[in-house]
Amino acid sequence: MLEMFSGAAATNIDLSNFDTSKVRDMFRMFNSMYKLSTIYVSDKFVANKVANSTSMFASSSKLVGGAGYFTLKSN
């Protein structure tokens, strides 16, 4: 998922059908998504095998929630 959405102009993304249980790389996945405020996920969005999440949310400053960094909402 390396740079999968990097630079996209979306304000929200629905990843509730994504099964990330085997994903190992989320490097810069949401990087530079300046308008993104919400990411919708389900319990299939897990990151226990991710080895690289460097800069995953870098420069995506409208994301807030959780611990003050981003919002993940279950549908």
PDB file of N, CA and C in Angstrom:
ATOM      1  N   MET A   1       0.825  -1.184   0.000  1.00  0.00           N
ATOM      2  CA  MET A   1       0.000   0.000   0.000  1.00  0.00           C
ATOM      3  C   MET A   1       0.871   1.251   0.000  1.00  0.00           C
ATOM      4  N   LEU A   2       2.117   1.067  -0.363  1.00  0.00           N
ATOM      5  CA  LEU A   2       3.083   2.145  -0.442  1.00  0.00           C
ATOM      6  C   LEU A   2       2.541   3.295  -1.288  1.00  0.00           C
ATOM      7  N   GLU A   3       2.387   4.485  -0.685  1.00  0.00           N
ATOM      8  CA  GLU A   3       1.927   5.702  -1.351  1.00  0.00           C
ATOM      9  C   GLU A   3       0.595   5.531  -2.089  1.00  0.00           C
ATOM     10  N   MET A   4      -0.234   4.628  -1.650  1.00  0.00           N
ATOM     11  CA  MET A   4      -1.481   4.295  -2.350  1.00  0.00           C
ATOM     12  C   MET A   4      -2.388   5.497  -2.603  1.00  0.00           C
ATOM     13  N   PHE A   5      -2.572   6.353  -1.600  1.00  0.00           N
ATOM     14  CA  PHE A   5      -3.440   7.522  -1.749  1.00  0.00           C
ATOM     15  C   PHE A   5      -2.655   8.825  -1.685  1.00  0.00           C
ATOM     16  N   SER A   6      -1.374   8.761  -1.648  1.00  0.00           N
ATOM     17  CA  SER A   6      -0.519   9.932  -1.482  1.00  0.00           C
ATOM     18  C   SER A   6      -0.873  11.030  -2.490  1.00  0.00           C
ATOM     19  N   GLY A   7      -1.151  12.211  -1.963  1.00  0.00           N
ATOM     20  CA  GLY A   7      -1.441  13.360  -2.807  1.00  0.00           C
ATOM     21  C   GLY A   7      -2.867  13.454  -3.315  1.00  0.00           C
ATOM     22  N   ALA A   8      -3.724  12.494  -2.995  1.00  0.00           N
ATOM     23  CA  ALA A   8      -5.113  12.531  -3.475  1.00  0.00           C
ATOM     24  C   ALA A   8      -5.855  13.712  -2.843  1.00  0.00           C
ATOM     25  N   ALA A   9      -6.860  14.226  -3.542  1.00  0.00           N
ATOM     26  CA  ALA A   9      -7.595  15.405  -3.091  1.00  0.00           C
ATOM     27  C   ALA A   9      -8.857  15.065  -2.303  1.00  0.00           C
ATOM     28  N   ALA A  10      -9.074  13.821  -1.933  1.00  0.00           N
ATOM     29  CA  ALA A  10     -10.292  13.398  -1.235  1.00  0.00           C
ATOM     30  C   ALA A  10     -10.396  14.033   0.154  1.00  0.00           C
ATOM     31  N   THR A  11     -11.653  14.256   0.591  1.00  0.00           N
ATOM     32  CA  THR A  11     -11.887  14.751   1.949  1.00  0.00           C
ATOM     33  C   THR A  11     -12.168  13.603   2.908  1.00  0.00           C
ATOM     34  N   ASN A  12     -12.637  12.479   2.385  1.00  0.00           N
ATOM     35  CA  ASN A  12     -12.813  11.275   3.198  1.00  0.00           C
ATOM     36  C   ASN A  12     -12.587  10.053   2.327  1.00  0.00           C
ATOM     37  N   ILE A  13     -12.213   8.963   2.980  1.00  0.00           N
ATOM     38  CA  ILE A  13     -11.927   7.707   2.278  1.00  0.00           C
ATOM     39  C   ILE A  13     -12.623   6.581   3.030  1.00  0.00           C
ATOM     40  N   ASP A  14     -13.319   5.730   2.284  1.00  0.00           N
ATOM     41  CA  ASP A  14     -13.987   4.577   2.887  1.00  0.00           C
ATOM     42  C   ASP A  14     -13.162   3.327   2.592  1.00  0.00           C
ATOM     43  N   LEU A  15     -12.499   2.828   3.616  1.00  0.00           N
ATOM     44  CA  LEU A  15     -11.676   1.623   3.493  1.00  0.00           C
ATOM     45  C   LEU A  15     -12.307   0.462   4.255  1.00  0.00           C
ATOM     46  N   SER A  16     -13.603   0.544   4.483  1.00  0.00           N
ATOM     47  CA  SER A  16     -14.279  -0.453   5.314  1.00  0.00           C
ATOM     48  C   SER A  16     -14.270  -1.852   4.706  1.00  0.00           C
ATOM     49  N   ASN A  17     -13.998  -1.978   3.418  1.00  0.00           N
ATOM     50  CA  ASN A  17     -13.905  -3.296   2.787  1.00  0.00           C
ATOM     51  C   ASN A  17     -12.461  -3.766   2.614  1.00  0.00           C
ATOM     52  N   PHE A  18     -11.506  -2.976   3.061  1.00  0.00           N
ATOM     53  CA  PHE A  18     -10.100  -3.338   2.918  1.00  0.00           C
ATOM     54  C   PHE A  18      -9.705  -4.336   3.999  1.00  0.00           C
ATOM     55  N   ASP A  19      -9.129  -5.461   3.604  1.00  0.00           N
ATOM     56  CA  ASP A  19      -8.535  -6.425   4.527  1.00  0.00           C
ATOM     57  C   ASP A  19      -7.029  -6.211   4.464  1.00  0.00           C
ATOM     58  N   THR A  20      -6.485  -5.610   5.483  1.00  0.00           N
ATOM     59  CA  THR A  20      -5.059  -5.286   5.491  1.00  0.00           C
ATOM     60  C   THR A  20      -4.240  -6.240   6.357  1.00  0.00           C
ATOM     61  N   SER A  21      -4.807  -7.380   6.663  1.00  0.00           N
ATOM     62  CA  SER A  21      -4.156  -8.319   7.581  1.00  0.00           C
ATOM     63  C   SER A  21      -2.815  -8.860   7.071  1.00  0.00           C
ATOM     64  N   LYS A  22      -2.558  -8.781   5.781  1.00  0.00           N
ATOM     65  CA  LYS A  22      -1.283  -9.280   5.233  1.00  0.00           C
ATOM     66  C   LYS A  22      -0.373  -8.168   4.731  1.00  0.00           C
ATOM     67  N   VAL A  23      -0.794  -6.931   4.899  1.00  0.00           N
ATOM     68  CA  VAL A  23      -0.022  -5.783   4.404  1.00  0.00           C
ATOM     69  C   VAL A  23       1.199  -5.564   5.282  1.00  0.00           C
ATOM     70  N   ARG A  24       2.348  -5.334   4.629  1.00  0.00           N
ATOM     71  CA  ARG A  24       3.599  -5.110   5.350  1.00  0.00           C
ATOM     72  C   ARG A  24       4.127  -3.690   5.177  1.00  0.00           C
ATOM     73  N   ASP A  25       3.654  -2.961   4.161  1.00  0.00           N
ATOM     74  CA  ASP A  25       4.205  -1.631   3.897  1.00  0.00           C
ATOM     75  C   ASP A  25       3.088  -0.613   3.682  1.00  0.00           C
ATOM     76  N   MET A  26       3.004   0.367   4.583  1.00  0.00           N
ATOM     77  CA  MET A  26       2.047   1.467   4.452  1.00  0.00           C
ATOM     78  C   MET A  26       2.791   2.804   4.383  1.00  0.00           C
ATOM     79  N   PHE A  27       4.012   2.757   3.900  1.00  0.00           N
ATOM     80  CA  PHE A  27       4.849   3.955   3.772  1.00  0.00           C
ATOM     81  C   PHE A  27       4.122   5.028   2.969  1.00  0.00           C
ATOM     82  N   ARG A  28       3.984   6.225   3.558  1.00  0.00           N
ATOM     83  CA  ARG A  28       3.384   7.395   2.899  1.00  0.00           C
ATOM     84  C   ARG A  28       2.006   7.112   2.295  1.00  0.00           C
ATOM     85  N   MET A  29       1.267   6.204   2.857  1.00  0.00           N
ATOM     86  CA  MET A  29      -0.035   5.797   2.313  1.00  0.00           C
ATOM     87  C   MET A  29      -1.006   6.963   2.149  1.00  0.00           C
ATOM     88  N   PHE A  30      -1.066   7.862   3.127  1.00  0.00           N
ATOM     89  CA  PHE A  30      -1.963   9.009   3.078  1.00  0.00           C
ATOM     90  C   PHE A  30      -1.185  10.322   3.054  1.00  0.00           C
ATOM     91  N   ASN A  31       0.043  10.281   2.662  1.00  0.00           N
ATOM     92  CA  ASN A  31       0.919  11.443   2.643  1.00  0.00           C
ATOM     93  C   ASN A  31       0.365  12.561   1.754  1.00  0.00           C
ATOM     94  N   SER A  32       0.469  13.781   2.233  1.00  0.00           N
ATOM     95  CA  SER A  32       0.091  14.983   1.471  1.00  0.00           C
ATOM     96  C   SER A  32      -1.353  14.979   0.988  1.00  0.00           C
ATOM     97  N   MET A  33      -2.237  14.422   1.783  1.00  0.00           N
ATOM     98  CA  MET A  33      -3.676  14.490   1.491  1.00  0.00           C
ATOM     99  C   MET A  33      -4.221  15.664   2.294  1.00  0.00           C
ATOM    100  N   TYR A  34      -4.001  16.854   1.794  1.00  0.00           N
ATOM    101  CA  TYR A  34      -4.258  18.081   2.535  1.00  0.00           C
ATOM    102  C   TYR A  34      -5.719  18.288   2.913  1.00  0.00           C
ATOM    103  N   LYS A  35      -6.656  17.700   2.182  1.00  0.00           N
ATOM    104  CA  LYS A  35      -8.085  17.881   2.448  1.00  0.00           C
ATOM    105  C   LYS A  35      -8.705  16.739   3.245  1.00  0.00           C
ATOM    106  N   LEU A  36      -7.990  15.645   3.432  1.00  0.00           N
ATOM    107  CA  LEU A  36      -8.533  14.460   4.093  1.00  0.00           C
ATOM    108  C   LEU A  36      -8.818  14.717   5.566  1.00  0.00           C
ATOM    109  N   SER A  37     -10.075  14.472   5.990  1.00  0.00           N
ATOM    110  CA  SER A  37     -10.422  14.657   7.397  1.00  0.00           C
ATOM    111  C   SER A  37     -10.910  13.373   8.060  1.00  0.00           C
ATOM    112  N   THR A  38     -11.388  12.397   7.272  1.00  0.00           N
ATOM    113  CA  THR A  38     -11.946  11.175   7.858  1.00  0.00           C
ATOM    114  C   THR A  38     -11.566   9.951   7.036  1.00  0.00           C
ATOM    115  N   ILE A  39     -11.224   8.875   7.742  1.00  0.00           N
ATOM    116  CA  ILE A  39     -10.960   7.583   7.119  1.00  0.00           C
ATOM    117  C   ILE A  39     -11.914   6.584   7.767  1.00  0.00           C
ATOM    118  N   TYR A  40     -12.776   5.973   6.966  1.00  0.00           N
ATOM    119  CA  TYR A  40     -13.722   4.969   7.469  1.00  0.00           C
ATOM    120  C   TYR A  40     -13.114   3.585   7.309  1.00  0.00           C
ATOM    121  N   VAL A  41     -13.101   2.808   8.399  1.00  0.00           N
ATOM    122  CA  VAL A  41     -12.523   1.466   8.372  1.00  0.00           C
ATOM    123  C   VAL A  41     -13.452   0.490   9.080  1.00  0.00           C
ATOM    124  N   SER A  42     -13.122  -0.795   8.974  1.00  0.00           N
ATOM    125  CA  SER A  42     -13.831  -1.837   9.719  1.00  0.00           C
ATOM    126  C   SER A  42     -12.796  -2.595  10.534  1.00  0.00           C
ATOM    127  N   ASP A  43     -13.230  -3.651  11.170  1.00  0.00           N
ATOM    128  CA  ASP A  43     -12.288  -4.457  11.956  1.00  0.00           C
ATOM    129  C   ASP A  43     -11.326  -5.250  11.080  1.00  0.00           C
ATOM    130  N   LYS A  44     -11.493  -5.195   9.755  1.00  0.00           N
ATOM    131  CA  LYS A  44     -10.563  -5.848   8.828  1.00  0.00           C
ATOM    132  C   LYS A  44      -9.333  -4.981   8.555  1.00  0.00           C
ATOM    133  N   PHE A  45      -9.380  -3.718   8.984  1.00  0.00           N
ATOM    134  CA  PHE A  45      -8.242  -2.825   8.797  1.00  0.00           C
ATOM    135  C   PHE A  45      -7.327  -2.967  10.010  1.00  0.00           C
ATOM    136  N   VAL A  46      -6.344  -3.822   9.875  1.00  0.00           N
ATOM    137  CA  VAL A  46      -5.384  -4.082  10.952  1.00  0.00           C
ATOM    138  C   VAL A  46      -3.981  -3.825  10.439  1.00  0.00           C
ATOM    139  N   ALA A  47      -3.095  -3.514  11.346  1.00  0.00           N
ATOM    140  CA  ALA A  47      -1.728  -3.197  10.942  1.00  0.00           C
ATOM    141  C   ALA A  47      -0.700  -4.011  11.714  1.00  0.00           C
ATOM    142  N   ASN A  48      -1.090  -5.182  12.180  1.00  0.00           N
ATOM    143  CA  ASN A  48      -0.177  -5.968  13.011  1.00  0.00           C
ATOM    144  C   ASN A  48       1.004  -6.566  12.237  1.00  0.00           C
ATOM    145  N   LYS A  49       0.953  -6.602  10.920  1.00  0.00           N
ATOM    146  CA  LYS A  49       2.086  -7.117  10.138  1.00  0.00           C
ATOM    147  C   LYS A  49       2.842  -6.007   9.419  1.00  0.00           C
ATOM    148  N   VAL A  50       2.416  -4.770   9.608  1.00  0.00           N
ATOM    149  CA  VAL A  50       3.065  -3.644   8.939  1.00  0.00           C
ATOM    150  C   VAL A  50       4.446  -3.418   9.537  1.00  0.00           C
ATOM    151  N   ALA A  51       5.452  -3.452   8.677  1.00  0.00           N
ATOM    152  CA  ALA A  51       6.830  -3.236   9.101  1.00  0.00           C
ATOM    153  C   ALA A  51       7.270  -1.797   8.846  1.00  0.00           C
ATOM    154  N   ASN A  52       6.613  -1.123   7.893  1.00  0.00           N
ATOM    155  CA  ASN A  52       7.005   0.240   7.558  1.00  0.00           C
ATOM    156  C   ASN A  52       5.767   1.114   7.407  1.00  0.00           C
ATOM    157  N   SER A  53       5.588   2.036   8.346  1.00  0.00           N
ATOM    158  CA  SER A  53       4.499   3.007   8.251  1.00  0.00           C
ATOM    159  C   SER A  53       5.061   4.425   8.319  1.00  0.00           C
ATOM    160  N   THR A  54       6.319   4.570   7.952  1.00  0.00           N
ATOM    161  CA  THR A  54       6.981   5.868   7.973  1.00  0.00           C
ATOM    162  C   THR A  54       6.199   6.880   7.145  1.00  0.00           C
ATOM    163  N   SER A  55       5.972   8.041   7.711  1.00  0.00           N
ATOM    164  CA  SER A  55       5.296   9.158   7.037  1.00  0.00           C
ATOM    165  C   SER A  55       3.906   8.790   6.520  1.00  0.00           C
ATOM    166  N   MET A  56       3.268   7.838   7.143  1.00  0.00           N
ATOM    167  CA  MET A  56       1.960   7.358   6.685  1.00  0.00           C
ATOM    168  C   MET A  56       0.947   8.488   6.571  1.00  0.00           C
ATOM    169  N   PHE A  57       0.966   9.429   7.506  1.00  0.00           N
ATOM    170  CA  PHE A  57       0.012  10.539   7.503  1.00  0.00           C
ATOM    171  C   PHE A  57       0.707  11.896   7.359  1.00  0.00           C
ATOM    172  N   ALA A  58       1.938  11.924   6.915  1.00  0.00           N
ATOM    173  CA  ALA A  58       2.691  13.176   6.821  1.00  0.00           C
ATOM    174  C   ALA A  58       1.971  14.197   5.941  1.00  0.00           C
ATOM    175  N   SER A  59       1.921  15.424   6.416  1.00  0.00           N
ATOM    176  CA  SER A  59       1.312  16.552   5.692  1.00  0.00           C
ATOM    177  C   SER A  59      -0.171  16.359   5.414  1.00  0.00           C
ATOM    178  N   SER A  60      -0.839  15.549   6.210  1.00  0.00           N
ATOM    179  CA  SER A  60      -2.294  15.388   6.114  1.00  0.00           C
ATOM    180  C   SER A  60      -2.888  16.037   7.365  1.00  0.00           C
ATOM    181  N   SER A  61      -2.778  17.343   7.439  1.00  0.00           N
ATOM    182  CA  SER A  61      -3.023  18.089   8.664  1.00  0.00           C
ATOM    183  C   SER A  61      -4.487  18.219   9.083  1.00  0.00           C
ATOM    184  N   LYS A  62      -5.440  17.902   8.223  1.00  0.00           N
ATOM    185  CA  LYS A  62      -6.851  17.995   8.606  1.00  0.00           C
ATOM    186  C   LYS A  62      -7.353  16.751   9.335  1.00  0.00           C
ATOM    187  N   LEU A  63      -6.567  15.698   9.362  1.00  0.00           N
ATOM    188  CA  LEU A  63      -6.939  14.495  10.103  1.00  0.00           C
ATOM    189  C   LEU A  63      -6.802  14.757  11.592  1.00  0.00           C
ATOM    190  N   VAL A  64      -7.891  14.576  12.328  1.00  0.00           N
ATOM    191  CA  VAL A  64      -7.860  14.741  13.777  1.00  0.00           C
ATOM    192  C   VAL A  64      -8.703  13.663  14.432  1.00  0.00           C
ATOM    193  N   GLY A  65      -8.462  13.417  15.706  1.00  0.00           N
ATOM    194  CA  GLY A  65      -9.209  12.401  16.434  1.00  0.00           C
ATOM    195  C   GLY A  65      -8.256  11.419  17.068  1.00  0.00           C
ATOM    196  N   GLY A  66      -8.773  10.314  17.519  1.00  0.00           N
ATOM    197  CA  GLY A  66      -7.914   9.314  18.148  1.00  0.00           C
ATOM    198  C   GLY A  66      -7.022   9.964  19.178  1.00  0.00           C
ATOM    199  N   ALA A  67      -5.735   9.916  18.979  1.00  0.00           N
ATOM    200  CA  ALA A  67      -4.771  10.543  19.878  1.00  0.00           C
ATOM    201  C   ALA A  67      -4.375  11.926  19.358  1.00  0.00           C
ATOM    202  N   GLY A  68      -5.252  12.549  18.559  1.00  0.00           N
ATOM    203  CA  GLY A  68      -4.959  13.867  18.021  1.00  0.00           C
ATOM    204  C   GLY A  68      -4.297  13.836  16.652  1.00  0.00           C
ATOM    205  N   TYR A  69      -4.147  12.667  16.074  1.00  0.00           N
ATOM    206  CA  TYR A  69      -3.448  12.555  14.808  1.00  0.00           C
ATOM    207  C   TYR A  69      -4.352  12.188  13.644  1.00  0.00           C
ATOM    208  N   PHE A  70      -5.304  11.317  13.839  1.00  0.00           N
ATOM    209  CA  PHE A  70      -6.171  10.896  12.745  1.00  0.00           C
ATOM    210  C   PHE A  70      -7.459  10.319  13.273  1.00  0.00           C
ATOM    211  N   THR A  71      -8.432  10.188  12.370  1.00  0.00           N
ATOM    212  CA  THR A  71      -9.734   9.656  12.731  1.00  0.00           C
ATOM    213  C   THR A  71      -9.986   8.370  11.942  1.00  0.00           C
ATOM    214  N   LEU A  72     -10.250   7.294  12.615  1.00  0.00           N
ATOM    215  CA  LEU A  72     -10.659   6.044  11.980  1.00  0.00           C
ATOM    216  C   LEU A  72     -12.054   5.727  12.510  1.00  0.00           C
ATOM    217  N   LYS A  73     -13.026   5.655  11.623  1.00  0.00           N
ATOM    218  CA  LYS A  73     -14.399   5.405  12.044  1.00  0.00           C
ATOM    219  C   LYS A  73     -14.893   4.106  11.447  1.00  0.00           C
ATOM    220  N   SER A  74     -15.491   3.262  12.259  1.00  0.00           N
ATOM    221  CA  SER A  74     -16.088   2.015  11.768  1.00  0.00           C
ATOM    222  C   SER A  74     -17.467   2.292  11.233  1.00  0.00           C
ATOM    223  N   ASN A  75     -17.798   1.648  10.118  1.00  0.00           N
ATOM    224  CA  ASN A  75     -19.151   1.760   9.539  1.00  0.00           C
ATOM    225  C   ASN A  75     -20.047   0.716  10.136  1.00  0.00           C
TER     226      ASN A  75
END
